PDB file of C-alpha atoms in Angstrom:
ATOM      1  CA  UNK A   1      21.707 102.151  43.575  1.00  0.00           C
ATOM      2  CA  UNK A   2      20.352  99.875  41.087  1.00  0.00           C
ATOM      3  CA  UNK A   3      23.025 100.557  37.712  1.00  0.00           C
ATOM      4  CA  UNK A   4      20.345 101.987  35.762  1.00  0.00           C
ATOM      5  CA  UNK A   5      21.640 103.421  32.912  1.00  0.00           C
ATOM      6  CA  UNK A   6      20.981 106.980  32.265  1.00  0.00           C
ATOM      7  CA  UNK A   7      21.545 109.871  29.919  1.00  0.00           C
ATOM      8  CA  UNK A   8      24.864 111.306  29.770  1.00  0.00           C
ATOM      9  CA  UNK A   9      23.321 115.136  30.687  1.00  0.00           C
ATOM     10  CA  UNK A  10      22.487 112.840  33.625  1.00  0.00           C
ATOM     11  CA  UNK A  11      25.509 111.273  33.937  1.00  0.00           C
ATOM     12  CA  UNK A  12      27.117 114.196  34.635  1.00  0.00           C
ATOM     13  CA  UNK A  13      24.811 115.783  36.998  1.00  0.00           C
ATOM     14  CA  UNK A  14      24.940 112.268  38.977  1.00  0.00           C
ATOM     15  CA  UNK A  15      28.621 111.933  38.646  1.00  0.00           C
ATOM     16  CA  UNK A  16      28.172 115.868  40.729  1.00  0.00           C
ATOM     17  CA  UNK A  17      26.600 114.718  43.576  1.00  0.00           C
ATOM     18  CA  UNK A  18      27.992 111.669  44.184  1.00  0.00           C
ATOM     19  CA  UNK A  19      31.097 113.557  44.450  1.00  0.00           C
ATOM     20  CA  UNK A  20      29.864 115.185  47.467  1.00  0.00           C
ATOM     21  CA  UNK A  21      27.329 112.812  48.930  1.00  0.00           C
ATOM     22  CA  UNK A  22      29.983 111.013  50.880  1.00  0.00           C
ATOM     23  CA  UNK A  23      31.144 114.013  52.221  1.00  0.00           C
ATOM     24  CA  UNK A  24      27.835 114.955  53.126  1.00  0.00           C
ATOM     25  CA  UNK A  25      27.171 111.844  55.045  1.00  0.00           C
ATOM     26  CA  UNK A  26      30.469 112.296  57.031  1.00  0.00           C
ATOM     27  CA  UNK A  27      28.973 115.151  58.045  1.00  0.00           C
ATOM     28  CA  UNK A  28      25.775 113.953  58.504  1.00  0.00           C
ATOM     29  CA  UNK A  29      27.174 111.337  60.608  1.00  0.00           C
ATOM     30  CA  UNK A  30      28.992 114.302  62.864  1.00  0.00           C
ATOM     31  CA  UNK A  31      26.002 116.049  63.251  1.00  0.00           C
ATOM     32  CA  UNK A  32      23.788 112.742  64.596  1.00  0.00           C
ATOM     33  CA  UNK A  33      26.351 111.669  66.964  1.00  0.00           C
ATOM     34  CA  UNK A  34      26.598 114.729  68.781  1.00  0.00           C
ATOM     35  CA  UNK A  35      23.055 114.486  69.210  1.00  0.00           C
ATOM     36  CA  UNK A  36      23.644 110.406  70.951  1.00  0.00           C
ATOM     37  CA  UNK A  37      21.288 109.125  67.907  1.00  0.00           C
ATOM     38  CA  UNK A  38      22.917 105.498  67.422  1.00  0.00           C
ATOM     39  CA  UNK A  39      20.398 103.859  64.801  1.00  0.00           C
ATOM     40  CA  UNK A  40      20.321 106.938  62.505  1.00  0.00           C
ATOM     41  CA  UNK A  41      24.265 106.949  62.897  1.00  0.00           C
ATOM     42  CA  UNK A  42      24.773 103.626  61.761  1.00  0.00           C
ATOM     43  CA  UNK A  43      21.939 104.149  58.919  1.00  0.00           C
ATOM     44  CA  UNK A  44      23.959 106.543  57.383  1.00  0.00           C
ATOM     45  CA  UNK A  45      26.901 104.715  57.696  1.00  0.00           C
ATOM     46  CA  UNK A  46      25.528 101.707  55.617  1.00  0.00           C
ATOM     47  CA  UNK A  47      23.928 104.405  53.462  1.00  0.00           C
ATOM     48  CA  UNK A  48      27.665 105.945  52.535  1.00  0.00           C
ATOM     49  CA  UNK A  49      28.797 102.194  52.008  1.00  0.00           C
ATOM     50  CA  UNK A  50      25.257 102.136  49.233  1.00  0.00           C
ATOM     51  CA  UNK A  51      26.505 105.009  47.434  1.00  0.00           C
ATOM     52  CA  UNK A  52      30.253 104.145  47.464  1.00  0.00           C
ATOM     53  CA  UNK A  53      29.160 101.090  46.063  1.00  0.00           C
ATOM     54  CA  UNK A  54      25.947 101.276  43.853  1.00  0.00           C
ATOM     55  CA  UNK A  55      23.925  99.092  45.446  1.00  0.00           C
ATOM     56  CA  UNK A  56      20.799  98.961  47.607  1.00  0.00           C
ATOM     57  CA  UNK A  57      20.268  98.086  51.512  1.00  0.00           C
ATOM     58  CA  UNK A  58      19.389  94.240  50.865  1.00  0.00           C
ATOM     59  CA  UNK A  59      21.593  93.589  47.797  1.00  0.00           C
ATOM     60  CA  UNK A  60      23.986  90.584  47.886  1.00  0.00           C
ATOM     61  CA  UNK A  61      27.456  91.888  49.018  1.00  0.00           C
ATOM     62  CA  UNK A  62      28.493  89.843  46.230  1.00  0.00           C
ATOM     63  CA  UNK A  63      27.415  92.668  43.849  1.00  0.00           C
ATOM     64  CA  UNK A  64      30.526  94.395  44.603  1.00  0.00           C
ATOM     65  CA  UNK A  65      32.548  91.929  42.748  1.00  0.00           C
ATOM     66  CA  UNK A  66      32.884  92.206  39.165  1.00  0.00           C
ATOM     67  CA  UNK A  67      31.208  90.581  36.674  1.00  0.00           C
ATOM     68  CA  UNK A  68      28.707  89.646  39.141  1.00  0.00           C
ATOM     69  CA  UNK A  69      24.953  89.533  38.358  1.00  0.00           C
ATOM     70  CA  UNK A  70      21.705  88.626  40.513  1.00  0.00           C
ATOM     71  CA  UNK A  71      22.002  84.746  38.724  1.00  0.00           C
ATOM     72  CA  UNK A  72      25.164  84.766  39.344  1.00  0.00           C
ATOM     73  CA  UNK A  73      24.427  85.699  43.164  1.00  0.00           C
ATOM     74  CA  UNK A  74      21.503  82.936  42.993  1.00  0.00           C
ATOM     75  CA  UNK A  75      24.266  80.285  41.278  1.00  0.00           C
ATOM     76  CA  UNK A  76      26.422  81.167  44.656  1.00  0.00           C
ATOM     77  CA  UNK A  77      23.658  81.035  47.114  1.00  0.00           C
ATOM     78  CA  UNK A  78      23.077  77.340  45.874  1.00  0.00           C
ATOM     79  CA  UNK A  79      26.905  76.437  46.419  1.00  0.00           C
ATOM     80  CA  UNK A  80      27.122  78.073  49.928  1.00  0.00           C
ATOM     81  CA  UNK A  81      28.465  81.555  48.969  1.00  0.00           C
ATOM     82  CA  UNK A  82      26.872  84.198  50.808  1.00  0.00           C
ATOM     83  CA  UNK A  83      29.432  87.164  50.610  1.00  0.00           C
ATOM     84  CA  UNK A  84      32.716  88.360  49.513  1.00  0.00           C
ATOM     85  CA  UNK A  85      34.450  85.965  52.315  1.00  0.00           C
ATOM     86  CA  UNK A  86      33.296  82.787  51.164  1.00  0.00           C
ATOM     87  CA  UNK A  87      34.229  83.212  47.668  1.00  0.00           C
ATOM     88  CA  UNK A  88      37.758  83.925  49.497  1.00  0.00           C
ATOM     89  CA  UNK A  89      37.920  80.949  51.667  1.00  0.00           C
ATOM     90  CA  UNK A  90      35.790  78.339  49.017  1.00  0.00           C
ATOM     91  CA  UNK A  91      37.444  75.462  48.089  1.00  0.00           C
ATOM     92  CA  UNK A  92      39.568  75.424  44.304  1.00  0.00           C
ATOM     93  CA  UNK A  93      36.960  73.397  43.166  1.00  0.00           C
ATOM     94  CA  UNK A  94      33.655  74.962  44.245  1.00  0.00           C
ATOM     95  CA  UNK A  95      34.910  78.490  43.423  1.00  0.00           C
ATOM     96  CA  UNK A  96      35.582  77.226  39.938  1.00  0.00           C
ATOM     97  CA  UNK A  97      33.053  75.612  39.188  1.00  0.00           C
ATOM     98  CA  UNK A  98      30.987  79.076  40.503  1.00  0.00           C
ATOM     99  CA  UNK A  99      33.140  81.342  38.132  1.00  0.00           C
ATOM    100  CA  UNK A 100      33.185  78.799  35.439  1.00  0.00           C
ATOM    101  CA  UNK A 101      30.489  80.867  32.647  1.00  0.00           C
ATOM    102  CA  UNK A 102      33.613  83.748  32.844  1.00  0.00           C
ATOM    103  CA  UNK A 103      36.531  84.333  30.561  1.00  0.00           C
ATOM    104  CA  UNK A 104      40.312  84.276  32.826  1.00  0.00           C
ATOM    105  CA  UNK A 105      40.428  88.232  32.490  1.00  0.00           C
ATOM    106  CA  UNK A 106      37.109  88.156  34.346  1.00  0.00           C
ATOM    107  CA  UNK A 107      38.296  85.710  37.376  1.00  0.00           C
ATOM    108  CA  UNK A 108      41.160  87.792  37.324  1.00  0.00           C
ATOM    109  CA  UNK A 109      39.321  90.983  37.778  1.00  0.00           C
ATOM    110  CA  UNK A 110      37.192  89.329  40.565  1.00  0.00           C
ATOM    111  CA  UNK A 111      40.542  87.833  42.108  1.00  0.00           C
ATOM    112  CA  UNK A 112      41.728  91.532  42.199  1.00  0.00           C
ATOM    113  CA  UNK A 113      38.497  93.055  44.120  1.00  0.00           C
ATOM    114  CA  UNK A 114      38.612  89.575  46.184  1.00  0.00           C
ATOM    115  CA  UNK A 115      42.440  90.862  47.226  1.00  0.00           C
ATOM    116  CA  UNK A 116      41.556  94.809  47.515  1.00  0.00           C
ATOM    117  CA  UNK A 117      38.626  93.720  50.115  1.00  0.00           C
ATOM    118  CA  UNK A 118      39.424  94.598  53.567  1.00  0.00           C
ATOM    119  CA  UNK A 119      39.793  91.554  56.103  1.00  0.00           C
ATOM    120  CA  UNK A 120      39.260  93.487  59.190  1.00  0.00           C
ATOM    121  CA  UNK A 121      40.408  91.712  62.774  1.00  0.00           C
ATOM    122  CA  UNK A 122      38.904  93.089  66.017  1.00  0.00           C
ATOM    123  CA  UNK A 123      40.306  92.815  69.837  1.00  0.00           C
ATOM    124  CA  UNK A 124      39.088  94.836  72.388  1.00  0.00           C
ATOM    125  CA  UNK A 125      39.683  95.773  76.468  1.00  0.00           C
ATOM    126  CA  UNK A 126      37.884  97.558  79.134  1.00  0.00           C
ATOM    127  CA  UNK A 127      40.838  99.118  80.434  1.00  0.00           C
ATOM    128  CA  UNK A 128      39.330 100.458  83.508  1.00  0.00           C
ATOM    129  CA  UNK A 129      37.235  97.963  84.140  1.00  0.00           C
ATOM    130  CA  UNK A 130      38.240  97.263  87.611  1.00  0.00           C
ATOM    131  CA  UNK A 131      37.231 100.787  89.179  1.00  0.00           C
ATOM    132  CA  UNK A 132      34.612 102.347  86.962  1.00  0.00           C
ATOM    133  CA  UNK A 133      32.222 104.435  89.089  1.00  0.00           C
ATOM    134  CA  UNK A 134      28.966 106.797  88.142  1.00  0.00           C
ATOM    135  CA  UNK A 135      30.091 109.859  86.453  1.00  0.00           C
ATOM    136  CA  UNK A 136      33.044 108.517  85.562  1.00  0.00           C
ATOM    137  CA  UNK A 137      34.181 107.387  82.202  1.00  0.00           C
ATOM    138  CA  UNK A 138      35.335 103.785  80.829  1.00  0.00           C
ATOM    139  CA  UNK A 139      38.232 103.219  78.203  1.00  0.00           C
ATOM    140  CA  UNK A 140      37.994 100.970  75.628  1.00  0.00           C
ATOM    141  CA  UNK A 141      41.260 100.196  74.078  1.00  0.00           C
ATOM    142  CA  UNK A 142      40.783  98.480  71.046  1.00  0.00           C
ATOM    143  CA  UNK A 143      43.372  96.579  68.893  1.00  0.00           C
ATOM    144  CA  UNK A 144      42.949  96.672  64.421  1.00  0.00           C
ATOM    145  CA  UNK A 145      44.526  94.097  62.196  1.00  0.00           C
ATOM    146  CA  UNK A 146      44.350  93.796  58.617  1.00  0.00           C
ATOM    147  CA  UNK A 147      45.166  90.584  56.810  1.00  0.00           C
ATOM    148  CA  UNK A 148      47.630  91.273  53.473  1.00  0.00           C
ATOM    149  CA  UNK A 149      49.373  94.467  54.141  1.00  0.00           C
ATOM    150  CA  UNK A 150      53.219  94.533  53.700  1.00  0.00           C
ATOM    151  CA  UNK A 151      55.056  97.540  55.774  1.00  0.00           C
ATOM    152  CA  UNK A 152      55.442 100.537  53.613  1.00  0.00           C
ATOM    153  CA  UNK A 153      53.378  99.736  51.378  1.00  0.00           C
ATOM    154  CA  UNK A 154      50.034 101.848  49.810  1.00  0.00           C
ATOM    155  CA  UNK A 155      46.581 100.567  50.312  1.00  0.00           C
ATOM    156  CA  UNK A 156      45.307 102.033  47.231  1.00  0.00           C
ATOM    157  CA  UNK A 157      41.808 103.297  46.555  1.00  0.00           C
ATOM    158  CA  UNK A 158      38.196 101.876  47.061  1.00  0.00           C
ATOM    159  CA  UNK A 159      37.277  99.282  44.430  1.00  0.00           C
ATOM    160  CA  UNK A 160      34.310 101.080  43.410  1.00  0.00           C
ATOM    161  CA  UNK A 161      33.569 101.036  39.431  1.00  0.00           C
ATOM    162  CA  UNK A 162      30.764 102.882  39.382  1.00  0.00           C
ATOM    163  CA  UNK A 163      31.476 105.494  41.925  1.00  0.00           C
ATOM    164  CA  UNK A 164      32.639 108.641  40.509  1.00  0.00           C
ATOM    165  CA  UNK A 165      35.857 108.630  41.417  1.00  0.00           C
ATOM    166  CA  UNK A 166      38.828 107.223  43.507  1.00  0.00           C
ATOM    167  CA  UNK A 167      38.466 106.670  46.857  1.00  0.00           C
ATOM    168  CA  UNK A 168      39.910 106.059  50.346  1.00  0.00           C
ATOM    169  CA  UNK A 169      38.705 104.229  52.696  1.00  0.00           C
ATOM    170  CA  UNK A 170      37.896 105.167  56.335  1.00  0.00           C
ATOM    171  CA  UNK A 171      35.907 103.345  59.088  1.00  0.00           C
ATOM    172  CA  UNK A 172      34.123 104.416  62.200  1.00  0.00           C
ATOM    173  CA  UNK A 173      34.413 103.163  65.525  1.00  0.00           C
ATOM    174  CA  UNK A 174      31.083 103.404  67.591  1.00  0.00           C
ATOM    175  CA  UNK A 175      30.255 102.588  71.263  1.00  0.00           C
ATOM    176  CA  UNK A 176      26.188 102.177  71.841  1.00  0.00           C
ATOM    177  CA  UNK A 177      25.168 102.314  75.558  1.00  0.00           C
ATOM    178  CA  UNK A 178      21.761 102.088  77.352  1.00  0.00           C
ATOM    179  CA  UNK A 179      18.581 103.700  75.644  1.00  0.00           C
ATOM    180  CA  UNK A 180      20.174 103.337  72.144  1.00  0.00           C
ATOM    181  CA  UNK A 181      22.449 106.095  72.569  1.00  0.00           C
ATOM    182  CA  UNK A 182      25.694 106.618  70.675  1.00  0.00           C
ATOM    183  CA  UNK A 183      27.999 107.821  73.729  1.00  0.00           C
ATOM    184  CA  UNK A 184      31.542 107.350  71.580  1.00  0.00           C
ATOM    185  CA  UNK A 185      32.769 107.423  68.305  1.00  0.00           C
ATOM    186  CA  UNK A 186      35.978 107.855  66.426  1.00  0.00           C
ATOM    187  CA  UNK A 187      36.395 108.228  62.455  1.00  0.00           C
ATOM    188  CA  UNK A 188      39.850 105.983  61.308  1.00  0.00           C
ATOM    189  CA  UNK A 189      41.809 104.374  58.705  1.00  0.00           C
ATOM    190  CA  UNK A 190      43.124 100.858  58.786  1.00  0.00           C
ATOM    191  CA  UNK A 191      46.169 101.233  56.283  1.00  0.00           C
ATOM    192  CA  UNK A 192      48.505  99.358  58.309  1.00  0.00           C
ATOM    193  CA  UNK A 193      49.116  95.675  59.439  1.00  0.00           C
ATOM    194  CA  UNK A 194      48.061  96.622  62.682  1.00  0.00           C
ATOM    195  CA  UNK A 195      46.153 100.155  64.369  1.00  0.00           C
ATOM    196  CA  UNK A 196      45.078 100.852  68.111  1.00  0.00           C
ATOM    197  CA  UNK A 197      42.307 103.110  69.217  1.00  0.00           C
ATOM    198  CA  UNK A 198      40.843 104.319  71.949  1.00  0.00           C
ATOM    199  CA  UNK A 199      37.501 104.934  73.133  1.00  0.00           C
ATOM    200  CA  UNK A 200      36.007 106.763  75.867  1.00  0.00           C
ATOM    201  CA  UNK A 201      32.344 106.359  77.476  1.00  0.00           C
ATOM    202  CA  UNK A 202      30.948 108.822  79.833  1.00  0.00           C
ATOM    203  CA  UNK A 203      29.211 106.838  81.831  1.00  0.00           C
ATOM    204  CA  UNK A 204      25.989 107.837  83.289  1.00  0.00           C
ATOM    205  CA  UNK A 205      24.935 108.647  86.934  1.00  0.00           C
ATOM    206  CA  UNK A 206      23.581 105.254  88.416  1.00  0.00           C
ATOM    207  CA  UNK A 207      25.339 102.752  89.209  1.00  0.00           C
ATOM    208  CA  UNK A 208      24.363  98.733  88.102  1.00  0.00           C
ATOM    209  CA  UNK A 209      25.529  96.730  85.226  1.00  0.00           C
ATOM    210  CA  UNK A 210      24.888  97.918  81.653  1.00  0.00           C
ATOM    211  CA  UNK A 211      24.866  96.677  78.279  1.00  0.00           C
ATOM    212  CA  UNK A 212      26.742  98.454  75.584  1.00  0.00           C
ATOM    213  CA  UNK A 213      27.826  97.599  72.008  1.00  0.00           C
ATOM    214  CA  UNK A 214      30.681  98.014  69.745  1.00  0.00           C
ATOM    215  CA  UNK A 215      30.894  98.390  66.012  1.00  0.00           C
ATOM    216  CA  UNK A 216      33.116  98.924  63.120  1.00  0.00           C
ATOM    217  CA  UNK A 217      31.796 100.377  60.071  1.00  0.00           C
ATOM    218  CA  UNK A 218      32.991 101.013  56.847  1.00  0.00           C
ATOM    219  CA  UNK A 219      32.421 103.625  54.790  1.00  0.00           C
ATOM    220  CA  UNK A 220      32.895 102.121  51.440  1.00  0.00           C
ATOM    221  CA  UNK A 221      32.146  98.320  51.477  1.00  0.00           C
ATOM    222  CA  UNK A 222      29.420  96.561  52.355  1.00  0.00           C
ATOM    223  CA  UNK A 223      29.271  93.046  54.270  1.00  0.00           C
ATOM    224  CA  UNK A 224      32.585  93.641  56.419  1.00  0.00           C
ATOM    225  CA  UNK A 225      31.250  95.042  59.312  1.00  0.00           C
ATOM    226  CA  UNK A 226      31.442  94.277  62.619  1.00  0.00           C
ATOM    227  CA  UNK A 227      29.796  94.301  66.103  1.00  0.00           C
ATOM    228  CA  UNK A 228      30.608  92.829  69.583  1.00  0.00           C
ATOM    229  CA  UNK A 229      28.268  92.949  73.172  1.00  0.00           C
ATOM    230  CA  UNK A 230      30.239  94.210  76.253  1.00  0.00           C
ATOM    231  CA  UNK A 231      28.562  94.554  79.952  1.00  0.00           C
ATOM    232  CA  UNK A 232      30.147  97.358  82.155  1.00  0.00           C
ATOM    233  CA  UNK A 233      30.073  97.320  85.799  1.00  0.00           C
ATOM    234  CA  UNK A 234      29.388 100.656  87.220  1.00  0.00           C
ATOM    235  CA  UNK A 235      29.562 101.118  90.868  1.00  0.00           C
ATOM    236  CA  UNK A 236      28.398 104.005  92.673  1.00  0.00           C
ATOM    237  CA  UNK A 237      30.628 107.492  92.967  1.00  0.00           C
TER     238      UNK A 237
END
């Protein structure tokens, strides 16, 4: 998580397990959410995203970028730049002047994981919202876009230099309900312009209004997840 360098006996056993960790935590993550543990879920979720990526919980998600270093993170935090989106959507001028100490192959690698990094957008629907009742179940439609992908055309691996090898992308799409529990979840992938899902929620056996959330994780990058607050309306069987 940190980019230590090690031994290359080391190397090699590391290179091993991070081969399977992901997998692992996949399953991990199938074995929690049968169980309705949300927090651990979505710990293990980031967790996958640490490993994917080197890096630790509370690192900058600009440390995913190439050529980026914790002054050069501190030299962005002064101009405004928090993550991977701002460097996108900065102005000419105050992105150059925050890549300015690096040679044009470097902003060019950097404009290449800038490109690769999913921009995610989210709409969602209650579709039964209407007539939910207790011991019934609610479904949540929900609608994926992705910014920059042409029809037919490959997404291409993870950018993810120091993982140990090439990667592709999934997400998860997780519905918390009352008491912290996980009561829906579905494991995608986002390779075209546009994806739906759907989503349903057993709903419980009293009737009242609830809060729930909804959240898309990735598996691979950090900073681009996202959440959303929903009330359902339950009224009695």
């Amino acid at each position: 998580f940190n980019r230590t360098p090690i031994t290359t006996d080391l190397t090699s056993d590391q290179r091993f397990i991070l081969e399977h960790a992901v997998r692992l935590l996949q399953g991990l993550v199938d074995v929690i959410s049968s169980c309705g543990w949300l927090t651990p879920a979505l710990h293990s979720m980031e967790l996958s995203q640490q490993i994917v990526q080197a890096t630790t919980w509370n690192a900058s998600p600009l440390m995913q970028l190439p050529h980026f270093t914790q002054s050069l993170v501190e030299k962005a935090k002064k101009l405004k730049i928090e993550d991977v989106f701002d460097v996108m959507n900065a102005e000419d001028g105050t992105r150059d002047k925050l890549l300015e100490g690096l040679t044009s192959s470097q902003v060019q690698d950097v404009a290449r994981a800038c490109n690769r990094f999913p921009v995610i957008s989210l709409e969602y629907k209650v579709q039964n919202a209407d007539v939910l009742v207790a011991n019934g179940s609610a479904r949540i439609v929900v609608r994926l876009g992705r910014d920059a992908v042409e029809e037919e055309a490959a997404l291409g691996p993870v950018y993810a230099p120091y993982y140990a090898k090439e990667k592709e992308e999934s997400w998860w799409l997780v519905v918390g309900g009352p008491g912290n529990a996980l009561v829906a979840i579905k494991r995608i992938t986002i390779s075209k312009a546009s994806v739906n899902v759907k989503l349903d929620v057993e709903l419980g056996d009293d009737a009242g209004t609830f809060d729930y959330m909804l959240y898309l994780m990735s598996d691979s990058y950090q900073g681009c997840d996202q959440e959303y607050s929903f009330k359902l309306q339950v009224k009695a069987s």
